[in-house]
PDB file of C-alpha atoms and ligand atoms in Angstrom:
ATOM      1  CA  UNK N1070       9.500  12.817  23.887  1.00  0.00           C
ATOM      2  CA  UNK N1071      12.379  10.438  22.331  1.00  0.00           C
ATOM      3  CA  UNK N1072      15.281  12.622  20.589  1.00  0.00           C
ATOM      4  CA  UNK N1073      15.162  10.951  17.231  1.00  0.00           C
ATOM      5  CA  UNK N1074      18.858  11.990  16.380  1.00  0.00           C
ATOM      6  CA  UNK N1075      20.430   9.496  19.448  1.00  0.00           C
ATOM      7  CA  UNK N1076      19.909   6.352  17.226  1.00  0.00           C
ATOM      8  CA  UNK N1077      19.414   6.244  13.463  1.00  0.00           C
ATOM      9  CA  UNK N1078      17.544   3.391  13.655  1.00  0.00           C
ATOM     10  CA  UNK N1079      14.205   4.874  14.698  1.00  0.00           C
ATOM     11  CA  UNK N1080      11.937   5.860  12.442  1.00  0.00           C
ATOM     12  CA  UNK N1081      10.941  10.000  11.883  1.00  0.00           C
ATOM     13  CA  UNK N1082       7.403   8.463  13.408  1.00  0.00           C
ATOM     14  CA  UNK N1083       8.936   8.353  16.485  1.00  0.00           C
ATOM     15  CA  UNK N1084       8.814  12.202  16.798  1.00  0.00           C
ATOM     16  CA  UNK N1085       5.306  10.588  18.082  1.00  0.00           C
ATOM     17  CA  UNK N1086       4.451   9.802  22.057  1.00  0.00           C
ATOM     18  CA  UNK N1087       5.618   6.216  22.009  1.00  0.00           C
ATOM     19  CA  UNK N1088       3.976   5.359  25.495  1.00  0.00           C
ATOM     20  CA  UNK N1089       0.704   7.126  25.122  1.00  0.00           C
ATOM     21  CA  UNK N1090      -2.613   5.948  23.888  1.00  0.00           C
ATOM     22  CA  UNK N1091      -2.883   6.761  19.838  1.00  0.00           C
ATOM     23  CA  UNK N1092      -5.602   9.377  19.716  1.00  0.00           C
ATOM     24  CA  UNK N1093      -4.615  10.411  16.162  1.00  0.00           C
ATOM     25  CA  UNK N1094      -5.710   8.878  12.442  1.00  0.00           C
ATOM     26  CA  UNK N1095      -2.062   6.683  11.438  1.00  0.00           C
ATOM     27  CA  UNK N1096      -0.168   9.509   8.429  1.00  0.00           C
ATOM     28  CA  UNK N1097       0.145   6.445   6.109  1.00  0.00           C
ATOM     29  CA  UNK N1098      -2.142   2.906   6.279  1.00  0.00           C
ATOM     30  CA  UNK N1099      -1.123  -0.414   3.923  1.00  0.00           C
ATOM     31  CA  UNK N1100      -3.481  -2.692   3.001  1.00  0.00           C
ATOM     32  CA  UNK N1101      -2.804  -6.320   1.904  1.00  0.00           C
ATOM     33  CA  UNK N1102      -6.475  -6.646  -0.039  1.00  0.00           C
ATOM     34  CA  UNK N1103      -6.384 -10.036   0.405  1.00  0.00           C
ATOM     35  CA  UNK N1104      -9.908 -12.448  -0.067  1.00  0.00           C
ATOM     36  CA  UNK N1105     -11.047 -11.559  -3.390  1.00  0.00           C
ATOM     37  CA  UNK N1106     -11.103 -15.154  -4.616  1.00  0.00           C
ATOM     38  CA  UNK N1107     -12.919 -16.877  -1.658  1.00  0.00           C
ATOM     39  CA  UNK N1108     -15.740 -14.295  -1.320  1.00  0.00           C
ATOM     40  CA  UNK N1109     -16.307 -14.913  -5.071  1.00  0.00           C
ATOM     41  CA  UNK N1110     -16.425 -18.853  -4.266  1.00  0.00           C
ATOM     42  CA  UNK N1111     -18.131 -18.980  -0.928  1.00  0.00           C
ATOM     43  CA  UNK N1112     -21.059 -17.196  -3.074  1.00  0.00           C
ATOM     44  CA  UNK N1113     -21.016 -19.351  -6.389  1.00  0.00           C
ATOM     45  CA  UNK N1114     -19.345 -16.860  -8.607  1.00  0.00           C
ATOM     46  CA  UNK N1115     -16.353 -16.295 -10.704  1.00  0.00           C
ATOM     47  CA  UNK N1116     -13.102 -14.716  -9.067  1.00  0.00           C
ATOM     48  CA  UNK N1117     -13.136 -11.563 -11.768  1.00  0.00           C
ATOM     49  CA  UNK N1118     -16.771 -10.471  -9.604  1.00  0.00           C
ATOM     50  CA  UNK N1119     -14.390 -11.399  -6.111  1.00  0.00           C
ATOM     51  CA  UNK N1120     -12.225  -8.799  -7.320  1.00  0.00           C
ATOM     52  CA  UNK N1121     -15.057  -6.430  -8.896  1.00  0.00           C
ATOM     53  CA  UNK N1122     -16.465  -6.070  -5.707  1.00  0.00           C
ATOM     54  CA  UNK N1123     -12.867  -5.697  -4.297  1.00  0.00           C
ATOM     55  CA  UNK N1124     -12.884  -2.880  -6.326  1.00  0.00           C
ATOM     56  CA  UNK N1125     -16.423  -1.038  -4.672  1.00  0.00           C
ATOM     57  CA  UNK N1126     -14.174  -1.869  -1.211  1.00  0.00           C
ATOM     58  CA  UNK N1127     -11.089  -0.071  -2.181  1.00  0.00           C
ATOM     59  CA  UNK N1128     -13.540   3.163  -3.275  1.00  0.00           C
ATOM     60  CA  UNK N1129     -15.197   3.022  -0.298  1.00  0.00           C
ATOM     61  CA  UNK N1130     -11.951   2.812   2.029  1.00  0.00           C
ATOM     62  CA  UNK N1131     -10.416   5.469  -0.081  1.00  0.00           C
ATOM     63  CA  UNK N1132     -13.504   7.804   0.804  1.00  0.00           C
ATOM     64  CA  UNK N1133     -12.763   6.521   4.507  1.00  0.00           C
ATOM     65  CA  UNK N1134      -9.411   7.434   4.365  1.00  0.00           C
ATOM     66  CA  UNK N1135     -10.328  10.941   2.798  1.00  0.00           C
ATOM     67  CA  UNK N1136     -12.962  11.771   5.769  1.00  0.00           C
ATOM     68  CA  UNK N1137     -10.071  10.550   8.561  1.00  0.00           C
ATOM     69  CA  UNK N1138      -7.416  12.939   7.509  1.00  0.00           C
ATOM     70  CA  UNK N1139      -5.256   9.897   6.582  1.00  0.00           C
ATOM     71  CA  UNK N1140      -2.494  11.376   4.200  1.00  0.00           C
ATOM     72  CA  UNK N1141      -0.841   8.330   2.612  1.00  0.00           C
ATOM     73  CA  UNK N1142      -3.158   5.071   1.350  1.00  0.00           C
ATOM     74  CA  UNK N1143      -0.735   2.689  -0.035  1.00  0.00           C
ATOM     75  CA  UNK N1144      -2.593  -0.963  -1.486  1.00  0.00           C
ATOM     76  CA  UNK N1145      -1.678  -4.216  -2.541  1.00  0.00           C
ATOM     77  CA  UNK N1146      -3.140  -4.319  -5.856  1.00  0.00           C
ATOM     78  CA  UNK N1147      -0.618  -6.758  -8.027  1.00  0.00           C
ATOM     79  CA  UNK N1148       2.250  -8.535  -6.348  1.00  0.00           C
ATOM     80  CA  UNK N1149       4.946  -9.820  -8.440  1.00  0.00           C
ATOM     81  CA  UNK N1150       3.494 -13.514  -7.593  1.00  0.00           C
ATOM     82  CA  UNK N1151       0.260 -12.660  -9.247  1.00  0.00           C
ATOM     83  CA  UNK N1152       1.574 -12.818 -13.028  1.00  0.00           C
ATOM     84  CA  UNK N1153       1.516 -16.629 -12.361  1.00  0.00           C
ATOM     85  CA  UNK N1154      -2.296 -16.335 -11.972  1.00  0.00           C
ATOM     86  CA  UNK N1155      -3.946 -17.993 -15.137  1.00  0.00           C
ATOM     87  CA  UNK N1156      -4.016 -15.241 -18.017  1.00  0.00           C
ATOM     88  CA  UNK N1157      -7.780 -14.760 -17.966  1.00  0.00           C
ATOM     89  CA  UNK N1158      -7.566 -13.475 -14.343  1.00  0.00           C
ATOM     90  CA  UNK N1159      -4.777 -11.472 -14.852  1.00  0.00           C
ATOM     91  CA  UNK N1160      -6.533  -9.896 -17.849  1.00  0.00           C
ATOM     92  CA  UNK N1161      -9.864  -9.121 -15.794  1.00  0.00           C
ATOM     93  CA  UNK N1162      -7.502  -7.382 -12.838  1.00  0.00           C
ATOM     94  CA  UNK N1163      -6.040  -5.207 -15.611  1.00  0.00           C
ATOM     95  CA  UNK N1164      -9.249  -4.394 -16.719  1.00  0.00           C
ATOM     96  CA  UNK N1165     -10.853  -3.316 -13.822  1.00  0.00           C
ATOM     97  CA  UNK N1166      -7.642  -1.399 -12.879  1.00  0.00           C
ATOM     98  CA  UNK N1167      -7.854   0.580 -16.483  1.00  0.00           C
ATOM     99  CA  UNK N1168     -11.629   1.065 -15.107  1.00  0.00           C
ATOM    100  CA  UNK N1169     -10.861   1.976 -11.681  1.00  0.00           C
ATOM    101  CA  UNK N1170      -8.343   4.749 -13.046  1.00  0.00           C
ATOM    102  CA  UNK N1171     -10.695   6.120 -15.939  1.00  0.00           C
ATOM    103  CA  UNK N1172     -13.582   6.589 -13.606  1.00  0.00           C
ATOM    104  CA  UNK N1173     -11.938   7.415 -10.800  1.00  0.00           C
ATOM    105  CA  UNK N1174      -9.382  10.622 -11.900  1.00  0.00           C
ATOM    106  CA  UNK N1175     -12.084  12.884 -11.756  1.00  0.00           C
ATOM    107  CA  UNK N1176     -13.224  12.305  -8.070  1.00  0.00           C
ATOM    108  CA  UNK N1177      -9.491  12.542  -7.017  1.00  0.00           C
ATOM    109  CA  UNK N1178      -9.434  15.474  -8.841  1.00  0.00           C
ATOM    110  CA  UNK N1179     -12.207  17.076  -7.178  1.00  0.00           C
ATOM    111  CA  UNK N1180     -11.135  15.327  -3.566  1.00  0.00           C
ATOM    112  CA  UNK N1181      -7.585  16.715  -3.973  1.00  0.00           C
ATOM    113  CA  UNK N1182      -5.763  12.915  -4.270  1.00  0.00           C
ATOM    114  CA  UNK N1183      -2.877  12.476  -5.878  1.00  0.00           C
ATOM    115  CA  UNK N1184      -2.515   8.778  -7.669  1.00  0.00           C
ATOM    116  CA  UNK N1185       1.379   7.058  -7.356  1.00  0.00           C
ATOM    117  CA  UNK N1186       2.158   3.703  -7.924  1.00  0.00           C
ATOM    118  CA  UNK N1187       4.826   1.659  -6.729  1.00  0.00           C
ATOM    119  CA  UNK N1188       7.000  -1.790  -8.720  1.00  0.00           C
ATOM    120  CA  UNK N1189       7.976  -2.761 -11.665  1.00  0.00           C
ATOM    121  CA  UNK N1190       5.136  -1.235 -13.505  1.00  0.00           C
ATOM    122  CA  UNK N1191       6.737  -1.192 -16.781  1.00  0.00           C
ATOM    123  CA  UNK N1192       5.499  -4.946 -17.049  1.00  0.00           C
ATOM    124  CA  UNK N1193       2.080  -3.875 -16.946  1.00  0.00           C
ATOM    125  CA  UNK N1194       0.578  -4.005 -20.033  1.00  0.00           C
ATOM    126  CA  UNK N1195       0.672  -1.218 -22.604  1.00  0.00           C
ATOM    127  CA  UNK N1196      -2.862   0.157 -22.042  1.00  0.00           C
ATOM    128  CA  UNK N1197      -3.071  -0.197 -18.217  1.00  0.00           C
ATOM    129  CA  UNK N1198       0.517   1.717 -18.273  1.00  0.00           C
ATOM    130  CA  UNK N1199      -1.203   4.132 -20.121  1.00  0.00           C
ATOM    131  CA  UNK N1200      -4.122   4.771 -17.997  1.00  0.00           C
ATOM    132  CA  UNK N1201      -1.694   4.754 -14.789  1.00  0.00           C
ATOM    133  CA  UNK N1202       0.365   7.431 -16.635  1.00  0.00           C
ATOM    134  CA  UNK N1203      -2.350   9.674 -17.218  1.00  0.00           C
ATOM    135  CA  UNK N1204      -3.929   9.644 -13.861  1.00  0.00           C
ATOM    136  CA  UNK N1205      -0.825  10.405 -11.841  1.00  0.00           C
ATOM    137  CA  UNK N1206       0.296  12.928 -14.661  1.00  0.00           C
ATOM    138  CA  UNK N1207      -3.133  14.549 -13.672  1.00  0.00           C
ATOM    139  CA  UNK N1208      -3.731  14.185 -10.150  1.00  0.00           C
ATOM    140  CA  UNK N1209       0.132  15.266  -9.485  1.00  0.00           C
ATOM    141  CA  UNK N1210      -0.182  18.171  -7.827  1.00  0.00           C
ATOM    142  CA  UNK N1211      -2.837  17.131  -5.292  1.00  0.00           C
ATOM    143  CA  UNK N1212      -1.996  16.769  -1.431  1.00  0.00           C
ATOM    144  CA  UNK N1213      -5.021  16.269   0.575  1.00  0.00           C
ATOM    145  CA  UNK N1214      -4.328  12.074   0.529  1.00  0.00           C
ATOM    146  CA  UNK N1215      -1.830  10.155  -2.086  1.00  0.00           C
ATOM    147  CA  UNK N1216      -3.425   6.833  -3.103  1.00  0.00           C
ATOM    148  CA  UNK N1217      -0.161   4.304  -3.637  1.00  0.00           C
ATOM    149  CA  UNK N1218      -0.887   0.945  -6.067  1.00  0.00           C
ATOM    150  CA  UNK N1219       1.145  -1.505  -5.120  1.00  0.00           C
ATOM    151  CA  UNK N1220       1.436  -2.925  -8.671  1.00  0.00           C
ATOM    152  CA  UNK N1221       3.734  -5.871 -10.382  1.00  0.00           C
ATOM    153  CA  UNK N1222       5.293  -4.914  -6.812  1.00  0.00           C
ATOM    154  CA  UNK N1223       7.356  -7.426  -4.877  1.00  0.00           C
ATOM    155  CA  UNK N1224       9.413  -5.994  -1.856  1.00  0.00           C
ATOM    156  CA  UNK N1225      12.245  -8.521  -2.259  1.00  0.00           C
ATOM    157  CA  UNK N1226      12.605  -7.334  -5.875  1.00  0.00           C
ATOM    158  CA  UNK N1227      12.101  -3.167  -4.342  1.00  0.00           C
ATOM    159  CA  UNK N1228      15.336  -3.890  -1.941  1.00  0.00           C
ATOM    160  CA  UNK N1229      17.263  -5.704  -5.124  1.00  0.00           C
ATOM    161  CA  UNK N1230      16.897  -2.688  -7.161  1.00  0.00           C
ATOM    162  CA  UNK N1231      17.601  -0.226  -3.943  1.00  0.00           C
ATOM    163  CA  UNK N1232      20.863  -2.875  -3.476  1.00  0.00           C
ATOM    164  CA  UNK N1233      21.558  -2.382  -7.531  1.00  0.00           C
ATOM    165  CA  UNK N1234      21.332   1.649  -7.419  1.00  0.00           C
ATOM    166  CA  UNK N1235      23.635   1.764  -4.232  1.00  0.00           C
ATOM    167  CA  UNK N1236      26.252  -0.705  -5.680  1.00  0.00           C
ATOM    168  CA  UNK N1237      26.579   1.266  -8.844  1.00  0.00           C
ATOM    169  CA  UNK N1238      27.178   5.125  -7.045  1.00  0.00           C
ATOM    170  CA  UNK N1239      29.693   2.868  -5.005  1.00  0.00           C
ATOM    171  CA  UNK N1240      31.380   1.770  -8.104  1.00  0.00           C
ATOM    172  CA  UNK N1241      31.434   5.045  -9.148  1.00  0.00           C
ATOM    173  CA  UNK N1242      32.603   6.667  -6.032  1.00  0.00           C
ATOM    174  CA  UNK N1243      29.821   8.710  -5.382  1.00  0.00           C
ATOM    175  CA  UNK N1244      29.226   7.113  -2.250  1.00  0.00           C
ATOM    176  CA  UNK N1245      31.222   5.512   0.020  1.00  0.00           C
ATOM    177  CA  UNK N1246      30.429   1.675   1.623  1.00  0.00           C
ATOM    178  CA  UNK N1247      30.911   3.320   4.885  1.00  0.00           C
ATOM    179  CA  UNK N1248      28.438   6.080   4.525  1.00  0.00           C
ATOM    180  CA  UNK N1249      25.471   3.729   3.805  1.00  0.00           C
ATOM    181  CA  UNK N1250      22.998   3.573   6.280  1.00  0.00           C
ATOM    182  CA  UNK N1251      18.851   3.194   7.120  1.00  0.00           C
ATOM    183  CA  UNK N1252      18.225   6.315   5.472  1.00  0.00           C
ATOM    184  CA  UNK N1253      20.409   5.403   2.079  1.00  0.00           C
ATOM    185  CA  UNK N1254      17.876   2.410   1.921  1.00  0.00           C
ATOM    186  CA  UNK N1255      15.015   4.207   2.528  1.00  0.00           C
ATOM    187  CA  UNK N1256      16.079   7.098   0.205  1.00  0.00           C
ATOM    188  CA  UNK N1257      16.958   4.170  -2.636  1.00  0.00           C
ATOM    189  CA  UNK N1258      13.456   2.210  -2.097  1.00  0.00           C
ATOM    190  CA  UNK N1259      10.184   3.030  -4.516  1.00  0.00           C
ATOM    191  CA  UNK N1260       9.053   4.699  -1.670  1.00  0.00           C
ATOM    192  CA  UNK N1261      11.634   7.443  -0.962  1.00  0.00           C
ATOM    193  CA  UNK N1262       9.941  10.089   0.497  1.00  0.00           C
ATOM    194  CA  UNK N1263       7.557   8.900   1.342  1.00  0.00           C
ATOM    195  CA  UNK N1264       6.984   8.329   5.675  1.00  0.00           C
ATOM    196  CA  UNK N1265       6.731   4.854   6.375  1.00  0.00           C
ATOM    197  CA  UNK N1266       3.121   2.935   6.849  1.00  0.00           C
ATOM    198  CA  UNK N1267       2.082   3.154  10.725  1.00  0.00           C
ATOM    199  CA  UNK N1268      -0.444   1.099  10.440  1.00  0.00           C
ATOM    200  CA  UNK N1269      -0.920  -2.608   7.927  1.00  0.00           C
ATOM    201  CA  UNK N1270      -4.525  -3.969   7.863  1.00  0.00           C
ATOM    202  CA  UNK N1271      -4.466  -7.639   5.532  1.00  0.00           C
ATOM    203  CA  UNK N1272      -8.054  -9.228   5.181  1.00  0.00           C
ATOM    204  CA  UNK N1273      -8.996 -12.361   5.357  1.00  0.00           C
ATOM    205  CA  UNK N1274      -7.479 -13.611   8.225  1.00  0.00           C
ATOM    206  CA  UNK N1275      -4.283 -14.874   7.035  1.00  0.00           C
ATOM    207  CA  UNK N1276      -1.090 -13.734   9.264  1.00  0.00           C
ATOM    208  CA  UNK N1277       1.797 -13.013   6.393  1.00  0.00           C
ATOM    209  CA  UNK N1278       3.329 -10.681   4.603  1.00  0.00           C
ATOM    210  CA  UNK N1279       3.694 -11.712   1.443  1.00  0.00           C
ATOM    211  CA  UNK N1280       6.572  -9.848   0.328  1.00  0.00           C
ATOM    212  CA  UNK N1281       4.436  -6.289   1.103  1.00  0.00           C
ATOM    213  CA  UNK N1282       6.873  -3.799   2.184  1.00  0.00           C
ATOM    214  CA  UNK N1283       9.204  -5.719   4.315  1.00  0.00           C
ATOM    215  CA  UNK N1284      11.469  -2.727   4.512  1.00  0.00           C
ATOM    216  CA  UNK N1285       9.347  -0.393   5.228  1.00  0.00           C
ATOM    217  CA  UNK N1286       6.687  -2.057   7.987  1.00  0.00           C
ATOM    218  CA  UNK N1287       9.354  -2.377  10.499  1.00  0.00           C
ATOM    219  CA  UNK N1288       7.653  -0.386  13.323  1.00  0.00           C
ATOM    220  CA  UNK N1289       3.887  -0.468  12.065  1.00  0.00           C
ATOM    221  CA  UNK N1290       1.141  -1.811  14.002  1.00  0.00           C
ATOM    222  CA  UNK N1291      -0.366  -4.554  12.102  1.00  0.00           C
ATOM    223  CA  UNK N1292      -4.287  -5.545  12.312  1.00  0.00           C
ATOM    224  CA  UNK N1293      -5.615  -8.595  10.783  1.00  0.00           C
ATOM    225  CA  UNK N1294      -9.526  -8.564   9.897  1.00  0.00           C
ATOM    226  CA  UNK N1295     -11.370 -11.350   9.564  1.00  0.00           C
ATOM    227  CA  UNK N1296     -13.507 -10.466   6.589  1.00  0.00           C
ATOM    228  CA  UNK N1297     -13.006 -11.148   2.983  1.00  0.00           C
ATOM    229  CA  UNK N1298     -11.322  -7.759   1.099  1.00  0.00           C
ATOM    230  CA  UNK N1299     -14.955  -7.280  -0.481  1.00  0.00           C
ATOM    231  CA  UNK N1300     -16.836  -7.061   2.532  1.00  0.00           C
ATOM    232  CA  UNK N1301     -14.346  -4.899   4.184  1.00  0.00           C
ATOM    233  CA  UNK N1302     -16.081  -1.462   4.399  1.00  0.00           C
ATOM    234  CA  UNK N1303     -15.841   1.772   6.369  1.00  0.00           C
ATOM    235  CA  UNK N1304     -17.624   0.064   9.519  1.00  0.00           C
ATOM    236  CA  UNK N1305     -14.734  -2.194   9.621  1.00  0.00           C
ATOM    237  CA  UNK N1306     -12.001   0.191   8.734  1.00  0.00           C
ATOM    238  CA  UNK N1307     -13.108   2.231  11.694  1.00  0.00           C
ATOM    239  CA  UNK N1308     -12.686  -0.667  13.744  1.00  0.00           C
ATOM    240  CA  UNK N1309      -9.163  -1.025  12.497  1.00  0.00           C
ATOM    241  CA  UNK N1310      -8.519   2.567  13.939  1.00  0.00           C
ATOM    242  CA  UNK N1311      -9.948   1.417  17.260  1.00  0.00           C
ATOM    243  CA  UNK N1312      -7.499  -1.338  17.205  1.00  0.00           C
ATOM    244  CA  UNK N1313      -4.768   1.016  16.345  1.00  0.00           C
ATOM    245  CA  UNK N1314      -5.545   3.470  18.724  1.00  0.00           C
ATOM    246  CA  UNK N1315      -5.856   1.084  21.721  1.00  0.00           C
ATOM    247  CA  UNK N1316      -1.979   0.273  21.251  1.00  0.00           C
ATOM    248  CA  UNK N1317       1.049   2.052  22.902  1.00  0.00           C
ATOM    249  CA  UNK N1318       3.511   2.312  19.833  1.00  0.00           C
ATOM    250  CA  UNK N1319       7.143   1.961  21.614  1.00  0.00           C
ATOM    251  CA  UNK N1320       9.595   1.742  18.601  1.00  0.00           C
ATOM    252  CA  UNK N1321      11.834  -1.019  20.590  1.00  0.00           C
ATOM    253  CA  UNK N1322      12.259   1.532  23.565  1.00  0.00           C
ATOM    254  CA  UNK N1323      10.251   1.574  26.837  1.00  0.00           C
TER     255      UNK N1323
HETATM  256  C1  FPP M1351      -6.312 -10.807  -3.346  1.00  0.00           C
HETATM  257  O1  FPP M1351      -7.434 -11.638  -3.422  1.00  0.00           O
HETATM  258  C2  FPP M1351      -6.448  -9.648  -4.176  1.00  0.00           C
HETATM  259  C3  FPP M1351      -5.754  -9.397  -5.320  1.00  0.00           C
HETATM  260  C4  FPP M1351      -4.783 -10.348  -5.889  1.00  0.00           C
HETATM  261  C5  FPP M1351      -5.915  -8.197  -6.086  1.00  0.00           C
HETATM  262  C6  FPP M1351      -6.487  -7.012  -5.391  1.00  0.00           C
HETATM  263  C7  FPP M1351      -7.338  -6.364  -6.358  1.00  0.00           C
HETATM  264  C8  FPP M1351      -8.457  -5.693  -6.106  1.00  0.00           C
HETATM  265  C9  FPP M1351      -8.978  -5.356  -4.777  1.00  0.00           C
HETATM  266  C10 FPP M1351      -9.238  -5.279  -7.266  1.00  0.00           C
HETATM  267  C11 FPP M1351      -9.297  -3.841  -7.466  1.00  0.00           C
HETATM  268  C12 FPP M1351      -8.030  -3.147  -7.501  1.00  0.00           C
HETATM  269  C13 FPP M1351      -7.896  -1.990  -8.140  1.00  0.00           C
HETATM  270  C14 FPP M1351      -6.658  -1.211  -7.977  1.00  0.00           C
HETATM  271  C15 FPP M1351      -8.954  -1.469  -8.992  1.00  0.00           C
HETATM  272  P1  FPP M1351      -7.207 -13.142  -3.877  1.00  0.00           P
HETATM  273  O2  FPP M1351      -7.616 -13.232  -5.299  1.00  0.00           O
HETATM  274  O3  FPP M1351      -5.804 -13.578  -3.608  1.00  0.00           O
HETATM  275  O4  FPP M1351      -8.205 -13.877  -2.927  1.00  0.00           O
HETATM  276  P2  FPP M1351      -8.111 -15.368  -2.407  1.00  0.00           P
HETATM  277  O5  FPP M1351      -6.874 -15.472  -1.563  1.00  0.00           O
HETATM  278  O6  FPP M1351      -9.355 -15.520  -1.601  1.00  0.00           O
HETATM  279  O7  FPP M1351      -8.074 -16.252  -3.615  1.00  0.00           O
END
């Protein structure tokens, strides 16, 4: 086993066997949910029912998630890009969010899953804010899995603000330049305290990452599936953990 106190750099998942086979579920998984749109088209239909059924996908993956013993679901719900969708869009995602929330605090009540979000969710509008409030107001205390939404989130912006709260305790002398380190960011990002994703599954076949976590992906294995978000379902989220499993996770050493 790898001291994790001989370089600051590594990551607390490295208290894991770097050179064996992964025989355990990843602690945290991040999905990029990406496909919505071209399911929707490939089958004649509006995006809003792309992203409806999107919707039945993240349920069932949650439930997935739940059954693995996977502790931290974080998902790419709204990036900061997506306010330049056209407004009707945007207003059927913010919909089905308010409806994904409403029904959905119950069941996490009763499954013991706590609801956080993650960006600059004050630009949500005033009823979706609402709804988000309530449910992780309600589900706070739960710790069997925490559900993340990734919402009005860019990562770009997440380090700006980290950069903006570490310049000012500078300026104020509460900490000093040399002092700051890996764990200042880390401890500064929307995710502090949270452990870091091992594992990033994006849909649809496309091989970027879209300003998802840049920070915080730095040693996670990534998968790429070749289905559409909506057709990704537990069959294929198993095979994801196959994937995962098969790889030898070094963390730069050997
Ligand atoms: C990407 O598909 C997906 C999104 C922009 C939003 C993800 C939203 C959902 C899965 C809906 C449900 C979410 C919640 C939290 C209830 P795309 O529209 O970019 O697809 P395309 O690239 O094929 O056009």
């Amino acid at each position: 086993m790898r001291s994790t106190t001989s370089n600051s750099a590594l990551p607390d998942t490295s208290l894991k066997e770097p050179t064996e086979p992964l025989t355990l579920a990843p602690q945290h998984i991040a999905i990029i949910m990406d496909g919505n749109g071209r399911w929707a088209r490939e089958r004649g239909l509006p995006r809003r029912d792309g992203h409806r059924a999107g919707a039945e996908s993240l349920r069932e993956i949650l439930e997935a998630c739940i059954e693995t013993g996977v502790s931290h679901l974080t998902v790419y719900a709204f990036s900061s890009e997506n306010w330049n969708r056209p407004p009707e869009e945007i207003k059927a995602l913010m919909s089905l969010l308010e409806h994904f929330l409403k029904e959905k605090t119950h069941e996490m009540m009763q499954r013991n899953v706590k609801l956080t979000s993650i960006g600059r969710t004050d630009m949500l509008p005033k009823k979706t804010r609402k709804q988000l409030h309530l449910a992780e107001e309600k589900t706070a205390n739960n710790t069997k899995l925490t559900l993340n939404l990734a919402l009005s989130y860019g990562s770009r912006e997440e380090i700006v603000d980290a950069a903006r709260q570490i310049a000012q305790k500078a300026a104020e002398g509460r900490i000093q330049p040399e002092d700051i380190d890996n764990n200042t960011i880390s401890a500064h990002l929307y995710t502090a305290g949270t452990p870091d994703p091992d594992l990033l599954i994006r849909t649809s076949g496309e091989l970027r990452l879209s300003n998802f976590m840049l920070w915080q992906i730095s040693y996670a294995e990534i998968v790429i599936s070749e289905k559409y978000w909506p057709e990704f379902r537990k069959a294929e989220f198993h095979q994801a953990l196959d994937t995962y499993r098969s790889r030898h996770r070094r963390f730069g050493a050997l």
